[in-house]
Amino acid sequence: MTDRPATGGRSVAIWFFAGTTLALGTLLAVLLWALLASGLIGPLGLFIASTVRPAGSVTAIGASPPPPPATATPALPSVQPGSVSTPNPTVPPLTPAAPTVARSATATAQASGTTVGRVGTAIESDTWQFLLTSVDVAPAATGRRVAVTFSIKNNGSRAATLSIPRTREALPPRSPASRDASAAFQPVQFVEPPALTLRIEDANGSEYGGGFLSATGEENGNFTFLSAPGDAIDLAYVFPLPIAAIDPLVLKVRFGIGAGSISRTIPLLHGYRASPALRSSDAPDIRGREQRIEVGEIWSLTALSLTTASGPNRSKRVTLHLSAENRTTRPLVVGATLDDPTGQDRDFYIVDAAGVLAYSAGESMPRNVIPPRAVRTVDVPLEAPEAFANAGPYRVTVIVSPRYNLFARFRLD
C-alpha cells in the first residue's frame, strides 16, 4: 500500500510560523516606535555597547566601569618673587627666558612675615631697646662666619633681667667630664623663659642659629643681662653659616613674652657700622670712687679701684676691688640677699667709655662669705675682650636683686 503525502499538516505549520513572525515583528515595531518617541534609544544603545566585552575580558560584579584617562593639563610656569617671567602655556617664547632677579635684603625680610626694622634705628620692645651696630662676614671651613654686634639697653625705671640664649645646637662634649662651654659666658643666675632670640634667615627662608662671642673669641652660648635701669651694654653674636646659605641675609630679632613680644627683621649688610651705639643714661644714684652706697638694709658697698691685665687668647682680665659691709645678722655671700644667700640672682659688670663690656662669668663669680655686721674687701674678677680700655672712665654696676630693684652703680675715672 502506498501512503499519501500529509499536505494538510504542512500547510497548518506554515501558516502558524507566518502568523507568529508577523506578530513578533509588529511588537518590535511598536517597541522601537515607543523608544524613539521617548528619547531612550540613545542611552539604551550606550548601555548595550558598554556591556559587550571582547573575548577573554572580565567585568567585576557590581564594579563601575573605569573612568576615561584624564587629559594632562599643561603646567604653567611659576612666577617667583622678584623674577621676570611671562606665562604662556601654548606658544613657546622665541627668546630665552629672562634670568631670575635676586631678592633684596629688604624683600627677604618682608617675606619672613615679621615687620622690617630700619637699619640704624633702635628696636623698642617694652622697656628694652635693641640696636644692631656692626656686621662682619668672614670665610670659614664649612662656609662662612657672620659676626654681629649690638647694643641692648634697659630703658625702664627698674632693674630687669633679659635672657638671650644660644640658638645654635650645642656641640657634643669632648669627654663625659667636659663642662658645658656655655658656662664660660653665662653668669650663675638663670631666667626661666628666654626673652630675646636671634637667628639669621637666608633668601630661601632657611634659618640658622648662633651664640655669643666670649672675650677669648670663642662661641660660648648664652648670656643673661641682669641690668640696672638706664644701663646699656654691647654684645657680640656669631652665626656659623653653611655653604648652602644664600644671600641676602636678614637678622630675625624676637622679644618674648614679658619683654614686649616684638619681632623684627633687619637686613644684614657686610661691613655695616652704626654710629652711635646705645649708651647708658645718666643717673643721680651713681657714686664716685670710694663713695659708699647702701643697698636696701642688706649691703653697704664702696668701689675702691679697678685694674686690668692681659688674659688668654687676646682677652683681658679685669678686677674690681670692692669694699662690702654685711648689714644683716646672717652671713651672706657678697652681693647676695637673705632669701638668696648663695647669690644666684646677682651680677657684676663694667662698661668702658666706648661701651666695651667686662662681665662676670659663672665659674669666677666671687664666693667670699661676709660675716654678719662685718666689712671685707673683695676682689671681683671679670672677663673682657682685648678692646676694653686700660683707663677710665668706667661705669661699674653691682646687681643685688633685680626682683627687688636692688643695685649699686659707680663711676671710676
Short mmCIF file of C-alpha atoms in Angstrom, two decimals:
data_model
loop_
_atom_site.label_atom_id
_atom_site.label_comp_id
_atom_site.label_asym_id
_atom_site.label_seq_id
_atom_site.Cartn_x
_atom_site.Cartn_y
_atom_site.Cartn_z
CA MET A 1 0.00 0.00 0.00
CA THR A 2 1.30 3.32 -0.98
CA ASP A 3 0.95 6.21 1.64
CA ARG A 4 -0.49 9.61 0.59
CA PRO A 5 1.56 12.76 1.48
CA ALA A 6 0.34 14.76 4.54
CA THR A 7 -0.26 18.04 2.73
CA GLY A 8 -2.81 19.36 5.22
CA GLY A 9 -0.49 19.28 8.28
CA ARG A 10 2.30 21.04 6.39
CA SER A 11 0.10 23.98 5.43
CA VAL A 12 -1.02 24.46 9.01
CA ALA A 13 2.60 24.69 10.20
CA ILE A 14 3.44 27.23 7.52
CA TRP A 15 0.51 29.43 8.44
CA PHE A 16 1.37 29.20 12.18
CA PHE A 17 5.00 30.27 11.59
CA ALA A 18 3.98 33.17 9.38
CA GLY A 19 1.47 34.44 11.90
CA THR A 20 3.90 34.25 14.79
CA THR A 21 6.60 36.10 12.84
CA LEU A 22 4.15 38.84 11.89
CA ALA A 23 3.05 39.25 15.49
CA LEU A 24 6.62 39.50 16.80
CA GLY A 25 7.56 41.95 14.08
CA THR A 26 4.56 44.11 14.91
CA LEU A 27 5.51 44.03 18.64
CA LEU A 28 9.14 45.02 17.93
CA ALA A 29 7.97 47.82 15.65
CA VAL A 30 5.73 49.16 18.42
CA LEU A 31 8.60 48.98 20.96
CA LEU A 32 11.01 50.72 18.59
CA TRP A 33 8.46 53.49 17.94
CA ALA A 34 7.99 53.91 21.70
CA LEU A 35 11.77 54.18 22.31
CA LEU A 36 12.18 56.71 19.52
CA ALA A 37 9.27 58.76 20.80
CA SER A 38 10.58 58.79 24.40
CA GLY A 39 14.25 59.55 23.52
CA LEU A 40 15.56 56.46 25.34
CA ILE A 41 17.08 54.86 22.28
CA GLY A 42 20.46 56.68 22.77
CA PRO A 43 21.10 55.69 26.45
CA LEU A 44 19.92 52.14 25.68
CA GLY A 45 22.42 51.85 22.84
CA LEU A 46 25.28 53.10 25.06
CA PHE A 47 24.32 50.62 27.76
CA ILE A 48 24.29 47.71 25.32
CA ALA A 49 27.64 48.79 23.88
CA SER A 50 29.21 49.05 27.35
CA THR A 51 28.14 45.50 28.22
CA VAL A 52 29.71 43.99 25.15
CA ARG A 53 33.27 42.88 26.02
CA PRO A 54 35.87 41.32 23.80
CA ALA A 55 36.60 37.66 24.30
CA GLY A 56 38.61 36.95 27.43
CA SER A 57 37.67 40.16 29.24
CA VAL A 58 36.22 40.03 32.75
CA THR A 59 33.95 42.62 34.33
CA ALA A 60 33.72 42.59 38.13
CA ILE A 61 30.27 42.28 39.53
CA GLY A 62 28.98 45.49 40.95
CA ALA A 63 32.09 47.41 39.83
CA SER A 64 31.75 50.64 37.92
CA PRO A 65 33.46 50.89 34.57
CA PRO A 66 36.90 52.53 34.79
CA PRO A 67 36.91 56.29 34.22
CA PRO A 68 38.34 57.58 30.98
CA PRO A 69 42.02 58.57 31.19
CA ALA A 70 42.49 62.15 32.39
CA THR A 71 43.87 64.55 29.90
CA ALA A 72 47.10 66.05 31.26
CA THR A 73 46.85 69.80 31.78
CA PRO A 74 49.97 71.59 30.58
CA ALA A 75 51.83 73.07 33.59
CA LEU A 76 52.02 76.84 33.76
CA PRO A 77 55.43 78.31 34.55
CA SER A 78 55.57 79.53 38.14
CA VAL A 79 56.37 83.17 38.83
CA GLN A 80 58.85 83.57 41.66
CA PRO A 81 59.08 86.79 43.69
CA GLY A 82 61.50 89.14 42.03
CA SER A 83 61.71 87.11 38.79
CA VAL A 84 60.89 88.21 35.25
CA SER A 85 58.57 85.71 33.55
CA THR A 86 55.54 85.79 31.19
CA PRO A 87 53.41 82.63 31.49
CA ASN A 88 52.37 81.26 28.04
CA PRO A 89 51.31 77.61 28.08
CA THR A 90 50.72 77.27 24.33
CA VAL A 91 53.22 79.43 22.46
CA PRO A 92 56.88 78.85 23.35
CA PRO A 93 58.98 82.01 23.75
CA LEU A 94 61.11 82.99 20.81
CA THR A 95 63.87 84.29 23.06
CA PRO A 96 65.49 82.72 26.15
CA ALA A 97 63.71 83.36 29.45
CA ALA A 98 64.96 86.32 31.46
CA PRO A 99 67.23 85.40 34.39
CA THR A 100 65.84 85.46 37.94
CA VAL A 101 66.48 88.76 39.70
CA ALA A 102 67.85 88.20 43.22
CA ARG A 103 65.70 89.49 46.03
CA SER A 104 67.00 92.39 48.04
CA ALA A 105 67.64 92.05 51.76
CA THR A 106 64.51 94.11 52.41
CA ALA A 107 62.41 91.77 50.25
CA THR A 108 63.81 88.78 52.13
CA ALA A 109 62.96 90.47 55.41
CA GLN A 110 59.40 91.18 54.26
CA ALA A 111 58.97 87.56 53.13
CA SER A 112 59.76 86.33 56.65
CA GLY A 113 56.37 87.53 57.88
CA THR A 114 57.62 89.97 60.52
CA THR A 115 57.96 93.74 60.47
CA VAL A 116 61.10 95.01 58.79
CA GLY A 117 63.27 97.09 61.12
CA ARG A 118 65.14 100.09 59.77
CA VAL A 119 68.90 99.74 59.64
CA GLY A 120 70.45 102.10 62.17
CA THR A 121 67.20 102.52 64.13
CA ALA A 122 66.74 101.03 67.59
CA ILE A 123 64.04 98.41 68.10
CA GLU A 124 61.91 99.11 71.16
CA SER A 125 60.08 96.32 72.96
CA ASP A 126 58.52 97.09 76.31
CA THR A 127 61.36 98.67 78.35
CA TRP A 128 64.13 97.22 76.16
CA GLN A 129 65.99 98.79 73.25
CA PHE A 130 67.99 96.85 70.64
CA LEU A 131 70.35 98.36 68.06
CA LEU A 132 72.42 96.45 65.51
CA THR A 133 75.84 98.12 65.50
CA SER A 134 78.04 96.09 63.12
CA VAL A 135 78.05 93.19 60.65
CA ASP A 136 81.15 91.26 59.53
CA VAL A 137 81.36 88.20 57.27
CA ALA A 138 84.46 86.00 57.06
CA PRO A 139 85.13 82.69 55.27
CA ALA A 140 85.13 79.52 57.37
CA ALA A 141 85.98 75.86 56.80
CA THR A 142 82.35 74.84 56.30
CA GLY A 143 81.01 78.04 54.76
CA ARG A 144 81.26 81.44 56.37
CA ARG A 145 81.06 83.11 59.75
CA VAL A 146 78.74 86.05 60.30
CA ALA A 147 79.51 88.16 63.37
CA VAL A 148 77.07 90.82 64.52
CA THR A 149 77.41 93.23 67.42
CA PHE A 150 74.51 95.01 69.02
CA SER A 151 73.61 97.26 71.91
CA ILE A 152 70.93 96.28 74.41
CA LYS A 153 69.56 98.78 76.90
CA ASN A 154 67.21 98.65 79.86
CA ASN A 155 65.25 101.82 79.19
CA GLY A 156 62.88 101.30 82.10
CA SER A 157 62.82 102.66 85.63
CA ARG A 158 63.62 99.41 87.47
CA ALA A 159 66.23 96.69 87.41
CA ALA A 160 65.30 93.94 84.97
CA THR A 161 66.55 90.66 83.51
CA LEU A 162 66.89 89.79 79.84
CA SER A 163 67.88 86.25 78.91
CA ILE A 164 69.43 85.85 75.44
CA PRO A 165 70.02 82.16 74.75
CA ARG A 166 72.15 80.36 72.22
CA THR A 167 70.06 79.45 69.18
CA ARG A 168 72.53 77.06 67.55
CA GLU A 169 72.54 73.41 68.55
CA ALA A 170 75.27 72.78 71.09
CA LEU A 171 78.23 70.64 70.09
CA PRO A 172 78.69 67.32 71.95
CA PRO A 173 81.22 67.44 74.82
CA ARG A 174 84.75 66.26 74.12
CA SER A 175 84.52 63.82 77.03
CA PRO A 176 81.88 62.80 79.60
CA ALA A 177 83.57 65.03 82.15
CA SER A 178 83.61 68.09 79.92
CA ARG A 179 81.82 71.14 81.20
CA ASP A 180 79.21 72.86 79.03
CA ALA A 181 81.05 75.55 77.12
CA SER A 182 78.19 77.99 77.68
CA ALA A 183 79.14 78.23 81.36
CA ALA A 184 82.16 80.30 80.41
CA PHE A 185 79.87 83.07 79.25
CA GLN A 186 76.79 82.66 81.44
CA PRO A 187 76.59 84.01 84.99
CA VAL A 188 75.28 81.74 87.72
CA GLN A 189 71.83 83.30 87.62
CA PHE A 190 69.21 81.90 85.26
CA VAL A 191 65.89 83.15 83.93
CA GLU A 192 63.20 80.63 83.07
CA PRO A 193 61.76 81.98 79.80
CA PRO A 194 64.21 83.19 77.15
CA ALA A 195 63.30 86.80 76.49
CA LEU A 196 65.25 87.52 73.28
CA THR A 197 66.26 85.19 70.43
CA LEU A 198 68.44 85.95 67.42
CA ARG A 199 68.54 83.99 64.16
CA ILE A 200 69.66 84.56 60.58
CA GLU A 201 67.34 83.81 57.65
CA ASP A 202 68.60 83.45 54.08
CA ALA A 203 66.86 84.08 50.74
CA ASN A 204 65.37 80.55 50.73
CA GLY A 205 63.75 81.02 54.14
CA SER A 206 66.22 78.73 55.94
CA GLU A 207 67.07 79.81 59.49
CA TYR A 208 70.44 79.49 61.23
CA GLY A 209 71.23 79.92 64.91
CA GLY A 210 74.27 81.27 66.67
CA GLY A 211 75.79 82.00 70.04
CA PHE A 212 77.67 84.66 71.95
CA LEU A 213 81.27 85.52 71.28
CA SER A 214 83.23 85.36 74.52
CA ALA A 215 86.13 87.58 75.49
CA THR A 216 88.54 84.88 74.29
CA GLY A 217 86.96 84.77 70.82
CA GLU A 218 85.01 81.53 71.27
CA GLU A 219 81.32 80.96 70.69
CA ASN A 220 80.26 80.17 74.23
CA GLY A 221 76.49 80.27 74.14
CA ASN A 222 74.10 82.08 76.44
CA PHE A 223 74.12 85.45 78.15
CA THR A 224 71.82 86.75 80.87
CA PHE A 225 71.71 90.52 81.28
CA LEU A 226 70.78 91.45 84.85
CA SER A 227 70.59 95.19 84.38
CA ALA A 228 70.09 98.37 86.33
CA PRO A 229 67.68 100.94 84.83
CA GLY A 230 69.27 103.04 82.11
CA ASP A 231 72.23 100.70 81.61
CA ALA A 232 73.34 99.69 78.10
CA ILE A 233 75.93 97.12 77.02
CA ASP A 234 77.41 95.96 73.71
CA LEU A 235 77.44 92.25 72.90
CA ALA A 236 78.76 90.10 70.04
CA TYR A 237 76.88 87.18 68.47
CA VAL A 238 78.30 84.72 65.93
CA PHE A 239 76.46 82.65 63.30
CA PRO A 240 78.32 79.81 61.52
CA LEU A 241 76.60 79.50 58.12
CA PRO A 242 76.93 76.55 55.72
CA ILE A 243 77.77 76.90 52.05
CA ALA A 244 74.07 76.35 51.26
CA ALA A 245 73.06 79.66 52.87
CA ILE A 246 72.04 82.07 50.10
CA ASP A 247 72.27 85.86 50.17
CA PRO A 248 70.69 88.21 51.01
CA LEU A 249 70.57 87.58 54.75
CA VAL A 250 68.39 89.11 57.44
CA LEU A 251 68.66 89.08 61.23
CA LYS A 252 65.46 87.95 62.98
CA VAL A 253 65.07 89.65 66.37
CA ARG A 254 62.32 88.26 68.61
CA PHE A 255 61.47 89.57 72.08
CA GLY A 256 59.42 87.04 74.02
CA ILE A 257 56.53 87.29 76.45
CA GLY A 258 57.47 89.54 79.35
CA ALA A 259 59.80 91.58 77.15
CA GLY A 260 57.26 93.16 74.81
CA SER A 261 56.69 90.31 72.29
CA ILE A 262 58.07 92.40 69.42
CA SER A 263 59.53 90.71 66.30
CA ARG A 264 61.62 92.48 63.67
CA THR A 265 63.84 91.52 60.75
CA ILE A 266 66.90 93.61 59.88
CA PRO A 267 68.79 93.36 56.55
CA LEU A 268 72.42 92.34 57.08
CA LEU A 269 74.95 94.34 55.09
CA HIS A 270 78.59 93.23 55.25
CA GLY A 271 80.78 95.94 56.74
CA TYR A 272 77.84 97.86 58.24
CA ARG A 273 78.67 100.13 61.17
CA ALA A 274 76.19 102.09 63.28
CA SER A 275 77.12 105.33 64.96
CA PRO A 276 76.43 105.99 67.70
CA ALA A 277 75.53 102.84 69.63
CA LEU A 278 73.14 102.85 72.57
CA ARG A 279 74.74 104.33 75.66
CA SER A 280 73.85 104.23 79.33
CA SER A 281 71.75 107.06 80.71
CA ASP A 282 72.99 109.46 83.33
CA ALA A 283 71.62 108.68 86.78
CA PRO A 284 71.72 110.63 90.06
CA ASP A 285 72.41 107.49 92.10
CA ILE A 286 75.87 106.91 90.59
CA ARG A 287 78.68 107.27 93.12
CA GLY A 288 82.34 108.00 92.58
CA ARG A 289 85.48 106.26 93.77
CA GLU A 290 85.41 105.38 97.49
CA GLN A 291 81.88 106.72 97.89
CA ARG A 292 79.54 104.39 99.77
CA ILE A 293 76.15 103.19 98.54
CA GLU A 294 73.64 101.48 100.81
CA VAL A 295 71.63 98.79 99.05
CA GLY A 296 68.44 98.33 101.00
CA GLU A 297 69.24 97.24 104.52
CA ILE A 298 71.48 94.44 103.32
CA TRP A 299 74.72 95.89 101.96
CA SER A 300 76.90 98.96 102.11
CA LEU A 301 79.19 98.92 99.06
CA THR A 302 82.19 101.04 98.04
CA ALA A 303 84.13 100.81 94.77
CA LEU A 304 87.81 101.22 95.59
CA SER A 305 89.64 100.73 92.29
CA LEU A 306 89.86 98.75 89.06
CA THR A 307 92.83 97.03 87.43
CA THR A 308 93.35 95.36 84.04
CA ALA A 309 95.81 92.72 82.83
CA SER A 310 96.34 90.61 79.73
CA GLY A 311 94.35 87.39 79.55
CA PRO A 312 94.38 84.26 77.37
CA ASN A 313 93.63 84.40 73.64
CA ARG A 314 93.92 88.19 73.36
CA SER A 315 91.46 88.85 76.18
CA LYS A 316 91.75 90.96 79.32
CA ARG A 317 91.37 90.19 82.98
CA VAL A 318 89.59 92.96 84.84
CA THR A 319 89.50 93.08 88.65
CA LEU A 320 87.13 95.27 90.65
CA HIS A 321 88.30 95.96 94.21
CA LEU A 322 85.15 96.35 96.29
CA SER A 323 84.53 97.06 99.96
CA ALA A 324 81.40 95.24 101.19
CA GLU A 325 79.69 95.58 104.57
CA ASN A 326 77.10 92.96 105.52
CA ARG A 327 74.41 94.89 107.40
CA THR A 328 72.33 91.83 108.28
CA THR A 329 72.53 89.37 111.15
CA ARG A 330 73.29 86.42 108.85
CA PRO A 331 76.43 85.50 106.90
CA LEU A 332 76.00 86.19 103.19
CA VAL A 333 77.99 85.72 100.02
CA VAL A 334 78.98 89.17 98.76
CA GLY A 335 76.08 90.70 96.84
CA ALA A 336 73.53 88.10 97.98
CA THR A 337 70.22 88.64 99.81
CA LEU A 338 68.53 86.98 102.78
CA ASP A 339 66.22 84.93 100.55
CA ASP A 340 69.10 84.15 98.15
CA PRO A 341 72.09 83.68 100.49
CA THR A 342 74.25 81.95 97.85
CA GLY A 343 73.85 84.82 95.37
CA GLN A 344 72.21 83.04 92.45
CA ASP A 345 70.40 86.26 91.46
CA ARG A 346 73.32 88.73 91.44
CA ASP A 347 75.72 90.09 88.84
CA PHE A 348 78.70 92.40 88.31
CA TYR A 349 79.55 94.19 85.07
CA ILE A 350 81.63 97.15 83.91
CA VAL A 351 81.40 99.23 80.73
CA ASP A 352 84.21 101.47 79.48
CA ALA A 353 83.77 104.80 77.70
CA ALA A 354 83.43 103.07 74.30
CA GLY A 355 80.76 100.66 75.54
CA VAL A 356 83.05 97.59 75.71
CA LEU A 357 81.79 95.16 78.33
CA ALA A 358 83.61 93.36 81.14
CA TYR A 359 81.35 90.65 82.56
CA SER A 360 81.39 88.25 85.49
CA ALA A 361 81.40 84.59 84.49
CA GLY A 362 79.73 81.80 86.39
CA GLU A 363 82.84 79.93 87.50
CA SER A 364 84.66 83.13 88.55
CA MET A 365 81.84 84.80 90.47
CA PRO A 366 83.16 85.84 93.93
CA ARG A 367 82.29 83.33 96.67
CA ASN A 368 83.51 85.38 99.63
CA VAL A 369 81.21 84.97 102.64
CA ILE A 370 80.89 88.15 104.71
CA PRO A 371 80.07 87.58 108.40
CA PRO A 372 77.16 89.48 109.98
CA ARG A 373 77.87 93.17 110.62
CA ALA A 374 81.35 92.79 109.12
CA VAL A 375 83.28 94.63 106.40
CA ARG A 376 85.51 92.86 103.91
CA THR A 377 87.46 93.87 100.79
CA VAL A 378 86.56 91.62 97.89
CA ASP A 379 88.26 91.21 94.52
CA VAL A 380 85.67 90.65 91.80
CA PRO A 381 87.20 89.05 88.65
CA LEU A 382 85.66 89.88 85.28
CA GLU A 383 86.41 88.95 81.66
CA ALA A 384 86.69 91.42 78.79
CA PRO A 385 87.86 91.46 75.17
CA GLU A 386 91.19 92.98 74.24
CA ALA A 387 89.49 96.25 73.24
CA PHE A 388 88.50 97.00 76.85
CA ALA A 389 90.15 100.26 77.88
CA ASN A 390 93.08 100.28 80.29
CA ALA A 391 91.96 103.62 81.74
CA GLY A 392 88.63 105.12 82.74
CA PRO A 393 86.08 106.38 82.90
CA TYR A 394 84.30 103.15 83.77
CA ARG A 395 80.69 102.57 84.73
CA VAL A 396 80.50 99.84 87.40
CA THR A 397 77.22 98.10 88.22
CA VAL A 398 76.52 95.63 91.04
CA ILE A 399 73.15 93.87 90.77
CA VAL A 400 71.97 92.53 94.13
CA SER A 401 68.39 91.58 93.20
CA PRO A 402 66.50 92.57 90.03
CA ARG A 403 63.27 91.35 91.59
CA TYR A 404 63.56 93.79 94.48
CA ASN A 405 65.18 96.53 92.36
CA LEU A 406 68.37 96.41 94.42
CA PHE A 407 71.60 97.56 92.77
CA ALA A 408 74.58 99.90 93.12
CA ARG A 409 76.41 101.95 90.48
CA PHE A 410 79.77 103.69 90.48
CA ARG A 411 81.85 105.82 88.16
CA LEU A 412 85.58 105.25 88.26
CA ASP A 413 87.82 107.72 86.41
#
